[in-house]
Amino acid sequence: MDRELALEFVRVTEAAAIASGRWMGKGEKNAADGAAVDAMREAFDSVAISGRVVIGEGEMDEAPMLYIGEEVGGGGMEVDIAVDPLEGTNLVAKGLPGSIAVLAIAPRGGLLHAPDMYMEKICVGPKAAGKIDINAPVAENLKAVATALDRKVEDLTIVVLDRERHAKIIGEAREAGARIKLITDGDVSPAINVAIDGTGVHMLIGTGGAPEGVIAAAALKCLGGDMQARLYPENQADIDRAIKMGITDVNKVLTIDDMVYGEDAFFVATAITQGDLLNGVRYFGGGARTHSIVMRYKSGTVRFVDAIHKFERKPLFVKRV
């Protein structure tokens, strides 16, 4: 993929963030999500790719735009796209931190077609890559990560979605001595944070959305981090959905390379509300300021983009003399 496309991808997530950020704190999560979808879909039209949505807003009969299988882009290299125009709808609705507009892109056939179901996940940064085991007890994984980071378990902070299903994980982590950061929604942002020094988190663990898991895997692959995952079907319908999308073994432990294939991938995110890594959208008279991250696996490049957008441009009048 052309590296010059990186900034074009950033413009796509910026558009979604600016549109949905207007709804922050207004209690209208569906309106915020709809604004993000509309803006992201329109922005894709100007990008020189022939893109196919493999992870999106649902099936064609469930979503009018950015549905699975939809073709986007202005024409060019064939790529697969995973999108979440608004990751953390409740966060925006309540004005809480951590919501982002996010996408992952790889050459055609480069992303796992993850069905919309739950997925078990464990994510760590580069120093702990190769040290985790999704089948091992929580305490064992914590010890392995602590050793890799040259610190004690008591020095670790792990991120877990605040759900009843995670009571056992939380209990084992507390017993082991780790500090826990419970989040209400949106596990893509913290998955990125574990792989970047200075964010203050060292591991993400628990069960969340499978589509979001693939997007997080793209980020972690670009950053040199590690992730293991396993689909968590709740019923036969989930199993049938996975098989329909080409996943024959729903119990398989998935690695990063199982979720993001090949030697090239982009990951892009723009913050909507304030986060540990990125600043949320800030509006001013006639414009807004956004903060994004764009990374590429092939080059290992990670860029932060701090952008000012002018919505209105006043005409320049030159006085004749």
Tab-separated table of C-alpha atoms in Angstrom:
chain	number	residue	atom	x	y	z
A	1	MET	CA	0.000	0.000	0.000
A	2	ASP	CA	1.136	3.523	-0.754
A	3	ARG	CA	2.447	5.237	2.369
A	4	GLU	CA	1.030	8.521	1.072
A	5	LEU	CA	-2.428	7.113	1.815
A	6	ALA	CA	-1.758	7.439	5.551
A	7	LEU	CA	-2.877	11.054	5.728
A	8	GLU	CA	-5.930	10.275	3.608
A	9	PHE	CA	-6.953	7.618	6.123
A	10	VAL	CA	-6.491	10.152	8.928
A	11	ARG	CA	-8.885	12.522	7.163
A	12	VAL	CA	-11.499	9.768	7.227
A	13	THR	CA	-11.355	9.271	11.003
A	14	GLU	CA	-11.084	13.020	11.580
A	15	ALA	CA	-14.344	13.568	9.704
A	16	ALA	CA	-16.125	10.945	11.818
A	17	ALA	CA	-14.728	12.358	15.071
A	18	ILE	CA	-15.679	15.949	14.281
A	19	ALA	CA	-19.211	14.961	13.295
A	20	SER	CA	-19.910	12.725	16.295
A	21	GLY	CA	-18.138	14.963	18.808
A	22	ARG	CA	-20.948	17.489	18.476
A	23	TRP	CA	-23.151	15.006	20.327
A	24	MET	CA	-20.881	14.641	23.353
A	25	GLY	CA	-22.804	14.594	26.600
A	26	LYS	CA	-26.214	14.955	24.959
A	27	GLY	CA	-27.395	11.452	25.804
A	28	GLU	CA	-28.048	10.570	22.157
A	29	LYS	CA	-25.726	7.661	21.365
A	30	ASN	CA	-27.565	6.663	18.186
A	31	ALA	CA	-27.412	10.194	16.815
A	32	ALA	CA	-23.701	10.388	17.606
A	33	ASP	CA	-23.081	7.065	15.900
A	34	GLY	CA	-25.152	8.033	12.875
A	35	ALA	CA	-23.225	11.264	12.463
A	36	ALA	CA	-19.923	9.379	12.592
A	37	VAL	CA	-21.065	6.786	10.037
A	38	ASP	CA	-22.343	9.408	7.584
A	39	ALA	CA	-19.162	11.475	7.802
A	40	MET	CA	-16.814	8.503	7.509
A	41	ARG	CA	-18.674	7.056	4.533
A	42	GLU	CA	-18.567	10.372	2.679
A	43	ALA	CA	-14.865	10.871	3.442
A	44	PHE	CA	-13.983	7.469	1.963
A	45	ASP	CA	-15.214	8.614	-1.460
A	46	SER	CA	-12.144	10.808	-1.915
A	47	VAL	CA	-9.565	8.153	-0.948
A	48	ALA	CA	-7.721	6.466	-3.845
A	49	ILE	CA	-8.506	2.864	-2.907
A	50	SER	CA	-10.904	0.135	-3.942
A	51	GLY	CA	-11.963	-0.823	-0.451
A	52	ARG	CA	-14.181	-3.621	0.799
A	53	VAL	CA	-15.672	-3.370	4.286
A	54	VAL	CA	-15.045	-6.651	6.118
A	55	ILE	CA	-15.841	-5.339	9.600
A	56	GLY	CA	-18.417	-2.587	9.796
A	57	GLU	CA	-21.832	-1.528	10.972
A	58	GLY	CA	-23.478	-4.890	10.336
A	59	GLU	CA	-24.969	-6.798	7.435
A	60	MET	CA	-26.410	-4.998	4.437
A	61	ASP	CA	-29.980	-5.326	5.722
A	62	GLU	CA	-28.964	-3.977	9.122
A	63	ALA	CA	-26.948	-0.915	8.104
A	64	PRO	CA	-27.432	1.588	5.286
A	65	MET	CA	-23.737	2.493	5.152
A	66	LEU	CA	-20.383	0.876	5.930
A	67	TYR	CA	-22.067	-2.516	6.004
A	68	ILE	CA	-20.040	-5.692	5.593
A	69	GLY	CA	-19.276	-6.194	1.929
A	70	GLU	CA	-19.812	-2.574	0.895
A	71	GLU	CA	-17.335	-1.165	-1.619
A	72	VAL	CA	-15.849	2.218	-0.714
A	73	GLY	CA	-13.173	4.531	-2.042
A	74	GLY	CA	-12.488	6.428	-5.217
A	75	GLY	CA	-10.650	3.601	-6.978
A	76	GLY	CA	-7.161	2.203	-6.618
A	77	MET	CA	-5.441	-0.628	-4.790
A	78	GLU	CA	-7.791	-3.351	-3.526
A	79	VAL	CA	-7.888	-3.380	0.273
A	80	ASP	CA	-9.950	-4.748	3.133
A	81	ILE	CA	-11.237	-2.290	5.700
A	82	ALA	CA	-12.350	-2.715	9.311
A	83	VAL	CA	-14.182	0.311	10.646
A	84	ASP	CA	-15.777	1.515	13.837
A	85	PRO	CA	-16.865	5.091	13.146
A	86	LEU	CA	-17.674	5.544	16.819
A	87	GLU	CA	-16.080	3.139	19.271
A	88	GLY	CA	-17.688	3.925	22.600
A	89	THR	CA	-21.161	5.256	21.774
A	90	ASN	CA	-22.131	5.415	25.454
A	91	LEU	CA	-18.921	7.288	26.234
A	92	VAL	CA	-19.839	10.079	23.822
A	93	ALA	CA	-23.453	10.166	24.976
A	94	LYS	CA	-22.343	10.586	28.593
A	95	GLY	CA	-19.346	12.804	27.901
A	96	LEU	CA	-16.939	10.214	29.242
A	97	PRO	CA	-13.316	9.700	28.101
A	98	GLY	CA	-12.006	7.088	25.671
A	99	SER	CA	-14.221	7.226	22.575
A	100	ILE	CA	-12.519	7.148	19.169
A	101	ALA	CA	-13.225	6.959	15.445
A	102	VAL	CA	-11.087	4.097	14.186
A	103	LEU	CA	-10.221	2.000	11.160
A	104	ALA	CA	-7.749	-0.687	10.098
A	105	ILE	CA	-6.752	-1.338	6.496
A	106	ALA	CA	-4.799	-4.183	4.900
A	107	PRO	CA	-4.333	-5.508	1.349
A	108	ARG	CA	-7.299	-7.564	0.104
A	109	GLY	CA	-7.641	-10.722	2.185
A	110	GLY	CA	-5.480	-9.312	4.994
A	111	LEU	CA	-8.046	-9.041	7.807
A	112	LEU	CA	-10.013	-11.706	9.657
A	113	HIS	CA	-13.727	-11.484	8.895
A	114	ALA	CA	-14.810	-11.500	12.518
A	115	PRO	CA	-18.510	-12.018	13.183
A	116	ASP	CA	-20.412	-9.730	15.538
A	117	MET	CA	-20.109	-11.760	18.716
A	118	TYR	CA	-17.998	-11.855	21.855
A	119	MET	CA	-14.280	-12.596	21.871
A	120	GLU	CA	-11.933	-13.399	24.737
A	121	LYS	CA	-8.833	-11.183	24.589
A	122	ILE	CA	-5.504	-10.610	26.258
A	123	CYS	CA	-3.294	-7.757	25.004
A	124	VAL	CA	0.193	-6.604	25.973
A	125	GLY	CA	2.948	-4.350	24.692
A	126	PRO	CA	6.183	-5.169	22.844
A	127	LYS	CA	8.271	-6.064	25.899
A	128	ALA	CA	5.788	-8.759	26.909
A	129	ALA	CA	5.239	-10.117	23.394
A	130	GLY	CA	5.377	-13.906	23.347
A	131	LYS	CA	4.908	-14.145	27.123
A	132	ILE	CA	1.122	-14.425	27.378
A	133	ASP	CA	-1.150	-17.454	27.245
A	134	ILE	CA	-4.917	-17.005	27.032
A	135	ASN	CA	-5.382	-20.500	28.519
A	136	ALA	CA	-3.248	-19.737	31.593
A	137	PRO	CA	-4.584	-18.361	34.900
A	138	VAL	CA	-4.677	-14.587	35.280
A	139	ALA	CA	-1.996	-14.639	37.984
A	140	GLU	CA	0.374	-16.572	35.730
A	141	ASN	CA	-0.027	-14.067	32.921
A	142	LEU	CA	0.495	-11.197	35.343
A	143	LYS	CA	3.735	-12.712	36.597
A	144	ALA	CA	4.958	-13.241	33.040
A	145	VAL	CA	4.201	-9.649	32.077
A	146	ALA	CA	5.759	-8.282	35.244
A	147	THR	CA	8.952	-10.247	34.605
A	148	ALA	CA	9.081	-9.029	31.011
A	149	LEU	CA	8.697	-5.418	32.176
A	150	ASP	CA	11.229	-5.861	35.010
A	151	ARG	CA	8.773	-4.938	37.728
A	152	LYS	CA	6.532	-6.505	40.350
A	153	VAL	CA	2.939	-7.592	39.782
A	154	GLU	CA	1.959	-4.863	42.232
A	155	ASP	CA	3.390	-2.326	39.759
A	156	LEU	CA	1.110	-3.434	36.920
A	157	THR	CA	-2.143	-1.775	35.909
A	158	ILE	CA	-4.534	-3.875	33.868
A	159	VAL	CA	-7.676	-2.786	32.033
A	160	VAL	CA	-10.908	-4.769	32.306
A	161	LEU	CA	-14.405	-3.978	31.086
A	162	ASP	CA	-16.664	-3.499	34.123
A	163	ARG	CA	-19.019	-6.402	33.517
A	164	GLU	CA	-20.431	-9.177	35.719
A	165	ARG	CA	-18.852	-11.770	33.426
A	166	HIS	CA	-15.418	-10.496	34.489
A	167	ALA	CA	-15.898	-10.981	38.224
A	168	LYS	CA	-13.561	-14.000	38.273
A	169	ILE	CA	-10.837	-12.193	36.295
A	170	ILE	CA	-11.078	-9.143	38.553
A	171	GLY	CA	-10.954	-11.269	41.694
A	172	GLU	CA	-7.882	-13.210	40.513
A	173	ALA	CA	-6.094	-10.027	39.472
A	174	ARG	CA	-6.740	-8.370	42.813
A	175	GLU	CA	-5.595	-11.451	44.677
A	176	ALA	CA	-2.378	-11.420	42.642
A	177	GLY	CA	-1.804	-7.793	43.644
A	178	ALA	CA	-2.283	-5.987	40.317
A	179	ARG	CA	-3.959	-2.634	40.051
A	180	ILE	CA	-7.134	-2.602	37.969
A	181	LYS	CA	-8.627	0.089	35.778
A	182	LEU	CA	-12.276	-0.716	35.128
A	183	ILE	CA	-13.797	0.788	31.994
A	184	THR	CA	-17.457	1.090	31.104
A	185	ASP	CA	-17.178	0.776	27.315
A	186	GLY	CA	-14.731	0.681	24.410
A	187	ASP	CA	-11.749	-1.678	24.652
A	188	VAL	CA	-9.867	-0.643	21.500
A	189	SER	CA	-8.288	2.462	23.072
A	190	PRO	CA	-6.855	0.616	26.088
A	191	ALA	CA	-5.613	-2.169	23.807
A	192	ILE	CA	-3.529	0.470	22.024
A	193	ASN	CA	-2.430	2.015	25.298
A	194	VAL	CA	-0.832	-1.187	26.586
A	195	ALA	CA	1.704	-1.008	23.747
A	196	ILE	CA	2.732	2.623	24.237
A	197	ASP	CA	5.025	3.697	27.053
A	198	GLY	CA	3.676	6.378	29.339
A	199	THR	CA	-0.015	5.557	29.187
A	200	GLY	CA	0.154	3.776	32.541
A	201	VAL	CA	-1.513	0.510	31.530
A	202	HIS	CA	0.241	-2.799	30.891
A	203	MET	CA	-2.346	-5.399	29.967
A	204	LEU	CA	-5.932	-5.669	28.781
A	205	ILE	CA	-7.868	-8.815	29.525
A	206	GLY	CA	-11.468	-9.964	29.272
A	207	THR	CA	-14.298	-10.565	26.831
A	208	GLY	CA	-15.419	-7.891	24.384
A	209	GLY	CA	-16.551	-7.537	20.795
A	210	ALA	CA	-14.863	-9.682	18.144
A	211	PRO	CA	-14.871	-6.960	15.454
A	212	GLU	CA	-13.164	-4.589	17.881
A	213	GLY	CA	-10.669	-7.353	18.614
A	214	VAL	CA	-9.504	-7.453	14.999
A	215	ILE	CA	-9.137	-3.669	14.909
A	216	ALA	CA	-7.098	-3.783	18.119
A	217	ALA	CA	-4.959	-6.568	16.668
A	218	ALA	CA	-4.053	-4.320	13.736
A	219	ALA	CA	-2.855	-1.613	16.118
A	220	LEU	CA	-0.877	-4.027	18.262
A	221	LYS	CA	0.746	-5.595	15.202
A	222	CYS	CA	1.895	-2.164	14.037
A	223	LEU	CA	3.249	-1.384	17.508
A	224	GLY	CA	5.037	-4.704	18.003
A	225	GLY	CA	2.700	-5.737	20.818
A	226	ASP	CA	1.012	-9.087	21.286
A	227	MET	CA	-2.514	-10.385	21.515
A	228	GLN	CA	-4.248	-13.707	21.853
A	229	ALA	CA	-7.968	-14.133	21.343
A	230	ARG	CA	-10.702	-16.715	21.036
A	231	LEU	CA	-14.252	-16.362	19.807
A	232	TYR	CA	-16.902	-16.713	22.503
A	233	PRO	CA	-20.152	-17.809	20.824
A	234	GLU	CA	-23.179	-17.696	23.089
A	235	ASN	CA	-25.457	-19.858	20.963
A	236	GLN	CA	-25.727	-21.879	17.755
A	237	ALA	CA	-26.585	-18.734	15.789
A	238	ASP	CA	-23.180	-17.287	16.711
A	239	ILE	CA	-21.460	-20.476	15.605
A	240	ASP	CA	-23.348	-20.483	12.327
A	241	ARG	CA	-22.415	-16.842	11.750
A	242	ALA	CA	-18.734	-17.613	12.295
A	243	ILE	CA	-18.827	-20.549	9.883
A	244	LYS	CA	-20.574	-18.394	7.283
A	245	MET	CA	-17.710	-15.897	7.524
A	246	GLY	CA	-15.096	-18.616	6.997
A	247	ILE	CA	-14.153	-19.495	10.595
A	248	THR	CA	-14.521	-23.253	10.927
A	249	ASP	CA	-12.958	-23.669	14.391
A	250	VAL	CA	-14.578	-21.250	16.839
A	251	ASN	CA	-12.424	-22.602	19.686
A	252	LYS	CA	-9.107	-21.828	18.028
A	253	VAL	CA	-6.722	-19.543	19.903
A	254	LEU	CA	-6.145	-16.656	17.510
A	255	THR	CA	-2.835	-14.827	17.312
A	256	ILE	CA	-2.214	-11.387	15.841
A	257	ASP	CA	-1.129	-12.999	12.578
A	258	ASP	CA	-4.378	-14.978	12.466
A	259	MET	CA	-6.339	-11.734	12.673
A	260	VAL	CA	-4.113	-9.474	10.566
A	261	TYR	CA	-2.328	-11.409	7.821
A	262	GLY	CA	0.659	-10.432	5.739
A	263	GLU	CA	3.327	-7.788	5.939
A	264	ASP	CA	1.363	-4.574	5.605
A	265	ALA	CA	-1.434	-2.888	7.508
A	266	PHE	CA	-2.495	0.585	8.593
A	267	PHE	CA	-4.233	1.549	11.810
A	268	VAL	CA	-5.775	4.989	12.296
A	269	ALA	CA	-7.717	6.526	15.176
A	270	THR	CA	-8.943	10.008	16.024
A	271	ALA	CA	-10.092	10.779	19.541
A	272	ILE	CA	-13.642	11.983	20.020
A	273	THR	CA	-13.548	12.418	23.772
A	274	GLN	CA	-10.417	12.820	25.891
A	275	GLY	CA	-8.263	9.728	26.351
A	276	ASP	CA	-5.031	8.583	27.975
A	277	LEU	CA	-3.195	8.812	24.649
A	278	LEU	CA	-5.153	11.239	22.470
A	279	ASN	CA	-6.943	14.525	23.108
A	280	GLY	CA	-10.611	14.723	22.265
A	281	VAL	CA	-12.145	17.009	19.652
A	282	ARG	CA	-12.105	20.655	20.712
A	283	TYR	CA	-14.334	23.130	18.911
A	284	PHE	CA	-13.807	26.860	18.492
A	285	GLY	CA	-15.502	29.593	16.491
A	286	GLY	CA	-15.461	28.388	12.907
A	287	GLY	CA	-13.431	25.223	13.396
A	288	ALA	CA	-12.137	22.371	15.517
A	289	ARG	CA	-8.898	20.747	16.630
A	290	THR	CA	-8.359	16.982	16.427
A	291	HIS	CA	-5.713	14.577	17.660
A	292	SER	CA	-5.041	11.346	15.785
A	293	ILE	CA	-2.625	8.449	15.596
A	294	VAL	CA	-1.700	6.657	12.372
A	295	MET	CA	0.635	3.682	12.209
A	296	ARG	CA	1.903	1.266	9.578
A	297	TYR	CA	3.204	-2.239	10.170
A	298	LYS	CA	5.495	-2.431	7.131
A	299	SER	CA	7.561	0.616	8.091
A	300	GLY	CA	7.028	0.562	11.847
A	301	THR	CA	6.102	4.240	11.676
A	302	VAL	CA	3.826	5.778	14.299
A	303	ARG	CA	2.664	9.334	13.736
A	304	PHE	CA	0.579	11.629	15.894
A	305	VAL	CA	-1.392	14.188	13.914
A	306	ASP	CA	-2.514	17.366	15.685
A	307	ALA	CA	-4.783	19.156	13.203
A	308	ILE	CA	-6.795	22.361	13.086
A	309	HIS	CA	-9.830	22.376	10.795
A	310	LYS	CA	-11.441	25.567	9.533
A	311	PHE	CA	-15.138	25.212	8.748
A	312	GLU	CA	-15.508	28.715	7.366
A	313	ARG	CA	-13.007	30.608	5.293
A	314	LYS	CA	-13.486	34.329	4.931
A	315	PRO	CA	-12.822	35.767	1.459
A	316	LEU	CA	-9.682	37.828	1.090
A	317	PHE	CA	-10.407	41.355	-0.082
A	318	VAL	CA	-7.563	43.332	-1.598
A	319	LYS	CA	-7.992	47.096	-1.661
A	320	ARG	CA	-7.064	48.647	-4.968
A	321	VAL	CA	-4.883	51.707	-4.930
